[in-house]
Amino acid sequence: MRIAVVGSGYVGLVAGACLADLGHDVILVDNDQSKVTELRNGHVPIHEKFLPELLTRHRGQRLIFSDDLKQAVGLSAAIFVAVGTPPTESGEADLSYVESVAREISGGISDYKVVIEKSTVPVYTSDWVRKIILRSGTDPQSFDVVSNPEFLREGTAVTDFLFPDRIVIGCDSLRSAEVLREIYAPLTDGSYYRRSDAIPQPDRASIPPPIIVTSAKSAELIKHASNAFLALKISFINAVASVCESVGANVNQVVHGIGTDTRIGPKFMNPGIGYGGSCFPKDVMAFRAVARECGYDFRLLDEVMRINEDQRQRFLRKVRSALWTLRGKKLGVLGLAFKGGTDDIRESPAIFLVQALVQEGCKITAYDPAAMGRAQEVIGSSVCYAKSPYEAARDADALLILTEWEEFSNLDLDRIRGELKYPIVIDGRNLYDPEEMAAEGFSYYSVGRAASYPDGVPTTILRNSKKA
Ligand code: UDX
Ligand code: UDX
């Protein structure tokens, strides 16, 4: 099928590349001309596993890039809308890009088209998109609007798209449901997975994915509620971690104990410095706002956001309690991205903490495997950038772990200790075991677990005996 995808950001670019890999002819449209040129010239603007391969495989063949939306609509049977829906001052989702794209789409509708919401949007958006297209004089029979929310996570976006837990189709006509079934048929009939060049199946995936057909409103709510519930789970376990710290319990043991309850499950219960990214913060706010508009006071979501904000302050207090005064302290920082596996720093807790610590007079040397370029655009030369985790630790009073990159959980601890001025690690992602770190000679502070010290003695005053 010929498909247009509007907006080549994290969601649009991944969706476009994967739809081409399913065998569709895809026109990826973006109104940012420089982005279109870069994509045509082979540049991959985001850090996502498997994406470079897919773009190389299909660029210029089943995947073309354009800034001519009207033409792309005219040539396509289905149009995915994946433009930004950033938050407004008051927390609502800003749908002005979605509206302007809807207006442009109406200009290209001659034969039957399905307009598909891929961006995360509040309930009622599909009604508004339909109204906008009708207001432009489009024949009501010549199009349908469908909600097809995307659940991909950054860092695993390609495999999340191709091996989804479910495919949700929110539509109010059988005809449009058929079009969406046809688009995803290579996944739901399993034929894609039988291909020798298919993207490898991740362990967690069960194939083929089920299709869940609902009304458009229910589908829009499924997306907001899913993100809000995942954020709730994270804030819940962070709150439990705070209780653990007060009573000297171990949050990992608690997670294991509650997570083995099949009604709860262990996923998305990693305590840390809080959630960030381009989705959870804005989607929880947007869901809160749309619920209020609909007359429901969803105060639970306020608490989810409050706990998340508090997690950052708690970590700052932890750094102070480990180092006493901060002015002039030299800190090594591992991680700037909002999570491991991505170069995205939007709403990154790590960036927030680095800026706060610089504000308090700390000298920071930071390392991140992929996000230093984007971080430089925001925090510039207020910090130094290292070429490795070990360089970041060099002569530092302490090492902070702020992003859960896998490589940060397999560090050469001997070497880290050798680089540090004081063997102090403050881990905002619980990547290490407190006892092991104490045995390795570190004073180790983490989230929801008691601090551990070599020989069980707090070492803030002890010089790094191993360093000459
Ligand atoms: C988007 C949505 O913002 C988010 O709500 C949803 O959860 C996932 O999809 P993302 O892909 O990360 O998120 O957005 P972004 O990286 O901002 O990309 C949006 C792209 O749309 C940009 O490349 C932008 O240039 C393009 N765009 C925006 C258009 O092509 N036309 C427009 O009118 C507006
Ligand atoms: C999220 C949703 O998972 C995805 O389904 C949706 O489509 C977009 O939003 P993303 O934001 O890319 O995806 O990453 P995710 O893996 O969900 O992590 C979000 C934040 O929560 C990150 O800052 C991460 O560090 C944090 N997190 C995640 C925790 O603190 N603990 C956890 O257990 C899981």
XYZ file of C-alpha atoms and ligand atoms in Angstrom:
536
model
C 0.000 0.000 0.000
C 1.184 3.572 -0.575
C 1.356 5.325 2.782
C 2.256 8.873 3.815
C 3.752 9.572 7.256
C 3.659 13.231 8.329
C 6.385 14.233 10.793
C 9.749 12.469 10.752
C 10.589 12.780 14.424
C 11.261 9.865 16.765
C 7.856 8.296 16.100
C 7.323 9.253 12.435
C 10.787 8.252 11.234
C 10.694 4.891 12.999
C 7.114 4.197 11.902
C 7.923 5.158 8.298
C 11.042 2.967 8.142
C 9.229 -0.010 9.708
C 6.174 0.325 7.443
C 8.560 0.249 4.459
C 10.141 -2.871 5.919
C 6.686 -4.449 6.062
C 6.536 -3.954 2.296
C 4.596 -0.696 1.955
C 5.628 2.260 -0.214
C 6.153 5.106 2.219
C 6.438 8.870 1.667
C 7.903 10.451 4.810
C 6.833 14.089 4.897
C 8.267 16.821 7.099
C 7.833 20.587 6.922
C 11.429 21.060 8.089
C 13.188 21.263 4.706
C 16.669 20.768 6.203
C 15.526 17.539 7.879
C 14.155 16.270 4.537
C 17.433 17.076 2.774
C 19.469 15.395 5.519
C 17.307 12.269 5.358
C 17.577 12.162 1.556
C 21.371 12.431 1.895
C 21.548 9.421 4.165
C 21.803 11.213 7.501
C 20.120 9.473 10.453
C 19.006 12.316 12.802
C 18.265 10.167 15.849
C 20.052 7.383 17.745
C 17.920 4.246 17.446
C 19.083 0.633 17.126
C 18.313 -0.959 13.698
C 17.101 2.380 12.249
C 20.252 3.034 10.153
C 19.909 -0.458 8.589
C 16.257 0.078 7.710
C 16.913 3.516 6.228
C 19.794 2.150 4.145
C 17.645 -0.790 3.055
C 14.682 1.298 1.851
C 15.854 4.871 1.187
C 14.976 5.913 -2.358
C 13.145 2.606 -2.886
C 10.130 1.946 -0.714
C 10.951 4.979 1.438
C 11.122 8.511 0.013
C 11.308 11.842 1.808
C 9.296 14.922 0.881
C 8.099 18.276 2.169
C 5.116 18.284 -0.200
C 2.274 17.071 2.015
C -0.513 17.669 -0.506
C 1.236 15.596 -3.160
C 1.985 12.803 -0.681
C -1.673 12.687 0.382
C -2.795 12.568 -3.225
C -0.567 9.542 -3.881
C -1.418 7.644 -0.685
C -4.318 5.538 0.597
C -3.418 6.098 4.246
C -1.835 9.098 6.012
C -0.204 8.708 9.445
C -0.019 11.955 11.445
C 3.071 11.898 13.724
C 3.759 15.552 14.292
C 4.659 16.994 17.686
C 1.994 17.561 20.331
C 4.066 19.545 22.842
C 2.551 20.789 26.122
C 1.133 24.338 26.412
C 1.891 26.513 29.479
C -1.103 25.055 31.296
C -0.185 21.470 30.487
C -2.723 20.774 27.745
C -1.468 19.166 24.543
C -0.784 21.781 21.840
C -2.678 20.390 18.855
C -2.039 23.290 16.492
C 0.384 21.215 14.360
C -2.167 18.418 14.133
C -4.803 20.963 13.076
C -2.623 22.579 10.407
C -1.693 19.157 9.020
C -5.385 18.165 8.948
C -6.185 21.306 6.978
C -3.380 20.570 4.496
C -4.466 16.935 4.161
C -7.963 18.005 3.116
C -6.422 19.690 0.054
C -5.071 16.356 -1.187
C -8.153 14.195 -0.758
C -9.664 13.152 -4.086
C -10.359 9.406 -3.640
C -10.953 7.530 -0.343
C -8.283 8.119 2.306
C -7.739 7.035 5.884
C -6.185 9.671 8.161
C -4.441 7.972 11.080
C -3.495 9.629 14.386
C -0.075 8.309 15.449
C 0.926 11.172 17.734
C -0.282 11.006 21.317
C -3.405 13.139 21.406
C -6.204 13.753 23.909
C -9.616 12.181 23.522
C -11.878 13.954 20.945
C -8.917 14.814 18.671
C -10.129 12.479 15.921
C -13.529 14.249 16.008
C -11.788 17.588 15.578
C -9.573 16.313 12.746
C -12.707 15.117 10.935
C -14.425 18.504 11.502
C -11.397 20.430 10.176
C -11.234 18.306 7.014
C -15.011 18.595 6.466
C -14.843 22.382 6.945
C -12.496 22.492 3.970
C -15.360 21.159 1.860
C -14.190 17.541 1.672
C -16.817 14.913 0.810
C -17.693 13.070 4.072
C -17.644 9.715 2.243
C -14.113 10.231 0.928
C -12.204 9.823 4.198
C -12.158 8.397 7.682
C -10.112 9.360 10.738
C -8.639 6.562 12.836
C -6.687 6.565 16.102
C -3.753 4.111 16.020
C -1.668 5.002 19.083
C 2.046 4.177 19.098
C 3.555 2.487 22.167
C 7.189 2.435 21.092
C 9.855 3.389 23.618
C 12.914 5.356 22.622
C 16.014 3.213 22.535
C 14.004 0.144 21.451
C 11.706 1.959 19.019
C 12.208 -0.284 15.975
C 11.672 -3.583 17.793
C 8.777 -2.083 19.781
C 7.071 -1.116 16.495
C 7.682 -4.463 14.786
C 7.049 -6.620 17.887
C 4.260 -4.708 19.670
C 2.342 -6.182 22.637
C -0.814 -5.120 20.768
C -1.976 -3.003 17.846
C -4.856 -0.695 18.795
C -7.184 0.463 16.026
C -9.683 3.115 17.128
C -12.154 3.713 14.331
C -15.846 4.307 13.702
C -16.144 2.607 10.289
C -15.508 -0.982 9.147
C -13.968 0.308 5.911
C -11.175 2.138 7.745
C -10.609 -0.818 10.088
C -9.977 -2.970 7.000
C -7.356 -0.534 5.739
C -5.496 -0.673 9.081
C -5.738 -4.476 9.180
C -4.174 -4.552 5.707
C -1.356 -2.218 6.783
C -0.411 -4.414 9.761
C -1.198 -7.765 8.085
C 2.510 -8.747 7.701
C 2.741 -8.605 11.518
C -0.646 -10.091 12.422
C -0.415 -12.990 9.920
C 3.182 -13.613 11.006
C 4.587 -13.403 7.460
C 7.005 -10.611 8.398
C 8.558 -12.728 11.164
C 9.146 -15.631 8.766
C 11.299 -13.437 6.527
C 15.082 -14.126 6.701
C 15.827 -10.363 6.752
C 13.286 -9.520 9.451
C 14.572 -7.433 12.373
C 15.559 -9.937 15.123
C 12.830 -10.794 17.625
C 13.512 -9.440 21.132
C 13.208 -12.007 23.982
C 10.136 -10.377 25.546
C 8.080 -10.409 22.324
C 5.187 -12.747 21.681
C 4.162 -13.002 18.023
C 1.900 -12.438 16.212
C 0.580 -9.340 18.032
C -3.169 -9.120 18.694
C -5.262 -6.397 17.046
C -7.606 -4.559 19.417
C -10.378 -2.700 17.588
C -12.157 -0.012 19.614
C -13.921 3.288 19.062
C -11.654 6.225 18.237
C -12.299 7.813 21.651
C -11.379 4.622 23.507
C -8.164 4.275 21.508
C -7.152 7.860 22.310
C -7.785 7.142 25.983
C -5.885 3.830 25.843
C -2.731 5.743 24.936
C -3.038 8.449 27.607
C -4.087 5.930 30.252
C -1.240 3.553 29.334
C 1.393 6.256 29.702
C -0.208 7.614 32.864
C -0.328 4.138 34.422
C 3.323 3.422 33.565
C 4.320 6.788 35.075
C 2.172 5.946 38.121
C 4.020 2.649 38.536
C 7.368 4.461 38.488
C 6.226 7.111 40.961
C 4.722 4.423 43.187
C 7.969 2.482 43.418
C 9.927 5.705 43.938
C 7.613 6.529 46.839
C 8.147 3.042 48.257
C 11.904 3.567 47.835
C 11.647 6.690 50.005
C 9.916 4.681 52.715
C 12.632 2.017 52.395
C 15.290 4.688 52.960
C 13.526 5.866 56.113
C 13.226 2.384 57.646
C 16.433 0.823 56.305
C 14.677 -1.693 54.033
C 15.919 -2.644 50.526
C 13.657 -1.532 47.658
C 15.047 -4.204 45.322
C 13.856 -6.880 47.705
C 10.503 -5.123 47.942
C 10.193 -4.933 44.150
C 10.981 -8.636 43.932
C 8.407 -9.416 46.604
C 5.586 -7.383 45.063
C 6.598 -7.938 41.420
C 6.243 -11.712 41.644
C 2.546 -11.168 42.241
C 1.235 -11.837 38.717
C -1.433 -9.168 39.308
C 1.383 -6.586 39.740
C 4.407 -7.816 37.712
C 8.014 -6.602 38.002
C 8.159 -4.378 34.906
C 8.507 -0.609 35.146
C 9.357 -0.740 38.807
C 12.964 0.406 38.661
C 13.366 3.141 41.280
C 15.621 6.034 40.436
C 15.745 9.776 39.873
C 12.308 9.789 38.217
C 10.904 9.500 34.726
C 11.678 11.964 31.928
C 11.466 12.024 28.142
C 9.180 13.510 25.511
C 6.206 11.429 26.541
C 5.485 10.657 30.201
C 5.870 14.228 31.567
C 3.718 15.788 28.853
C 1.204 12.945 28.541
C 0.510 12.793 32.294
C -0.061 16.561 32.274
C -2.195 16.388 29.117
C -4.309 13.527 30.528
C -4.762 15.504 33.751
C -5.893 18.524 31.712
C -8.293 16.653 29.436
C -9.867 14.856 32.416
C -10.410 18.241 34.075
C -12.006 19.564 30.871
C -14.332 16.558 30.901
C -15.304 17.359 34.494
C -13.225 14.685 36.247
C -10.692 15.883 38.863
C -7.920 13.295 38.307
C -5.877 14.337 41.341
C -4.004 11.033 41.443
C -2.003 12.290 38.455
C -0.940 15.377 40.428
C 0.635 13.057 42.970
C 2.377 11.074 40.210
C 3.942 14.321 38.976
C 4.741 15.601 42.510
C 6.553 12.366 43.469
C 8.493 12.521 40.198
C 9.637 16.088 40.836
C 10.491 15.211 44.430
C 12.723 12.334 43.308
C 15.143 14.844 41.790
C 15.265 16.935 44.973
C 15.779 13.797 47.069
C 18.777 12.873 44.909
C 20.252 16.359 45.294
C 19.898 16.025 49.068
C 21.621 12.647 48.837
C 24.592 14.206 47.019
C 24.806 16.906 49.693
C 24.624 14.352 52.502
C 27.467 12.389 50.896
C 29.710 15.363 50.142
C 28.673 17.922 52.779
C 29.370 21.185 50.914
C 29.040 21.305 47.122
C 30.721 24.564 46.087
C 33.956 23.742 44.258
C 33.377 19.984 44.346
C 34.519 18.144 41.217
C 31.930 15.587 40.100
C 32.001 12.929 37.419
C 28.592 12.348 35.817
C 27.606 9.258 33.846
C 24.528 9.826 31.680
C 22.771 12.862 30.206
C 20.004 11.210 28.138
C 16.591 10.741 29.814
C 17.119 6.971 29.608
C 19.608 4.469 28.247
C 19.736 3.645 24.539
C 18.770 7.066 23.200
C 20.329 10.440 22.426
C 17.135 12.208 23.545
C 17.520 14.658 26.452
C 13.971 16.041 26.434
C 12.808 16.388 30.073
C 15.895 14.448 31.130
C 16.248 14.115 34.941
C 20.020 13.907 34.371
C 20.123 17.292 32.658
C 18.003 18.808 35.453
C 20.403 17.484 38.116
C 23.531 18.571 36.253
C 22.141 22.106 35.886
C 21.184 22.183 39.596
C 24.635 20.979 40.680
C 26.406 23.500 38.440
C 24.154 26.117 40.013
C 25.494 25.028 43.427
C 29.053 25.579 42.272
C 30.073 22.040 41.310
C 32.564 21.428 38.486
C 31.152 18.638 36.345
C 32.751 16.354 33.798
C 30.052 14.342 32.064
C 29.977 11.334 29.756
C 27.110 9.889 27.739
C 27.438 7.334 24.899
C 25.044 9.205 22.568
C 23.497 12.358 24.061
C 26.489 14.690 24.565
C 25.858 16.484 21.275
C 22.235 17.273 22.137
C 23.212 18.093 25.739
C 25.791 20.607 24.517
C 22.956 22.483 22.742
C 21.286 22.947 26.158
C 23.998 23.072 28.847
C 26.846 24.169 26.570
C 30.226 24.681 28.267
C 28.824 24.804 31.792
C 30.202 21.265 32.043
C 33.190 19.406 30.534
C 32.561 16.408 28.271
C 34.644 13.249 28.685
C 35.502 10.609 26.095
C 34.838 7.732 28.502
C 33.306 6.981 31.893
C 36.837 6.672 33.294
C 37.839 10.123 32.070
C 34.661 11.503 33.665
C 35.719 9.978 37.001
C 39.272 11.400 36.854
C 40.190 13.246 40.084
C 36.534 13.638 40.981
C 35.277 13.932 44.549
C 32.472 11.567 43.579
C 30.906 9.791 40.586
C 27.181 10.211 39.864
C 25.260 7.710 37.737
C 22.206 9.451 36.236
C 21.140 7.405 33.167
C 20.602 3.643 32.973
C 22.925 2.926 30.028
C 23.811 -0.746 30.015
C 27.515 -0.002 29.662
C 27.424 1.882 32.993
C 26.480 -1.315 34.801
C 29.587 -3.146 33.537
C 32.299 -0.650 34.428
C 35.845 -1.719 35.408
C 35.389 -0.746 39.072
C 39.082 -1.050 39.851
C 39.806 1.495 37.166
C 36.998 3.781 38.309
C 38.312 3.692 41.885
C 41.809 4.385 40.570
C 40.593 7.493 38.721
C 38.495 8.933 41.548
C 39.931 11.255 44.237
C 37.488 9.722 46.758
C 35.904 6.273 46.207
C 32.354 7.655 46.329
C 29.614 6.602 43.900
C 26.107 8.097 44.067
C 23.871 5.988 41.831
C 20.531 7.410 40.738
C 19.700 4.256 38.775
C 20.642 1.427 41.185
C 22.931 -0.202 38.635
C 25.124 -1.846 41.277
C 24.725 -3.954 44.414
C 25.531 -2.063 47.630
C 27.471 -4.940 49.225
C 29.548 -5.564 46.097
C 30.385 -1.878 45.883
C 31.461 -1.796 49.533
C 33.605 -4.855 48.940
C 35.163 -3.008 46.005
C 36.126 -0.208 48.398
C 33.430 2.319 47.497
C 31.114 4.417 49.592
C 27.969 3.731 47.610
C 24.706 5.636 47.791
C 21.649 4.611 45.778
C 17.841 4.863 45.750
C 15.731 2.970 48.268
C 18.661 1.075 49.732
C 20.926 1.837 52.680
C 24.264 3.419 51.828
C 27.211 0.999 51.975
C 30.776 1.657 52.943
C 34.076 -0.277 52.813
C 34.454 -1.959 56.193
C 30.958 -0.611 56.983
C 32.478 2.791 57.945
C 31.294 6.050 56.266
C 34.363 7.214 54.246
C 33.560 10.760 53.245
C 36.687 11.887 55.140
C 38.895 8.985 53.985
C 41.206 9.792 51.017
C 41.343 7.238 48.205
C 44.005 5.053 49.859
C 44.645 3.401 46.536
C 45.503 6.764 44.870
C 49.070 7.985 45.482
C 5.628 12.774 18.424
C 4.595 13.471 19.239
O 5.136 14.680 19.585
C 4.286 12.798 20.523
O 3.121 13.309 21.068
C 3.984 11.415 20.337
O 3.912 10.851 21.576
C 5.018 10.830 19.537
O 5.212 11.491 18.280
P 8.196 12.849 18.374
O 8.250 11.962 17.188
O 9.190 12.649 19.402
O 6.795 12.785 19.117
O 8.090 14.366 17.851
P 9.187 15.237 17.249
O 10.470 14.578 17.438
O 8.919 16.581 17.767
O 8.873 15.189 15.660
C 7.811 15.815 15.096
C 8.207 16.046 13.618
O 7.082 16.605 12.951
C 9.350 17.031 13.445
O 10.306 16.495 12.573
C 8.687 18.255 12.805
O 9.529 18.937 11.907
C 7.524 17.622 12.086
N 6.379 18.518 11.853
C 5.867 19.238 12.869
C 5.828 18.562 10.553
O 6.303 17.918 9.647
N 4.737 19.382 10.333
C 4.202 20.137 11.344
O 3.237 20.848 11.087
C 4.784 20.060 12.653
C 7.335 5.844 26.921
C 6.431 4.608 26.913
O 7.098 3.523 27.528
C 6.077 4.249 25.479
O 5.164 3.157 25.453
C 5.410 5.449 24.806
O 5.123 5.179 23.479
C 6.315 6.649 24.877
O 6.666 6.909 26.219
P 9.887 6.358 26.518
O 9.576 7.646 27.174
O 10.621 6.366 25.259
O 8.517 5.519 26.284
O 10.774 5.509 27.551
P 10.486 4.563 28.801
O 11.326 3.354 28.652
O 9.050 4.409 29.015
O 11.117 5.450 29.995
C 10.492 6.637 30.358
C 11.198 7.210 31.586
O 10.911 6.417 32.735
C 12.716 7.250 31.452
O 13.202 8.436 32.030
C 13.165 6.034 32.278
O 14.454 6.218 32.819
C 12.111 6.026 33.387
N 11.874 4.699 33.989
C 11.400 3.686 33.199
C 12.092 4.531 35.360
O 12.528 5.441 36.065
N 11.828 3.298 35.913
C 11.347 2.255 35.171
O 11.132 1.183 35.738
C 11.132 2.453 33.762
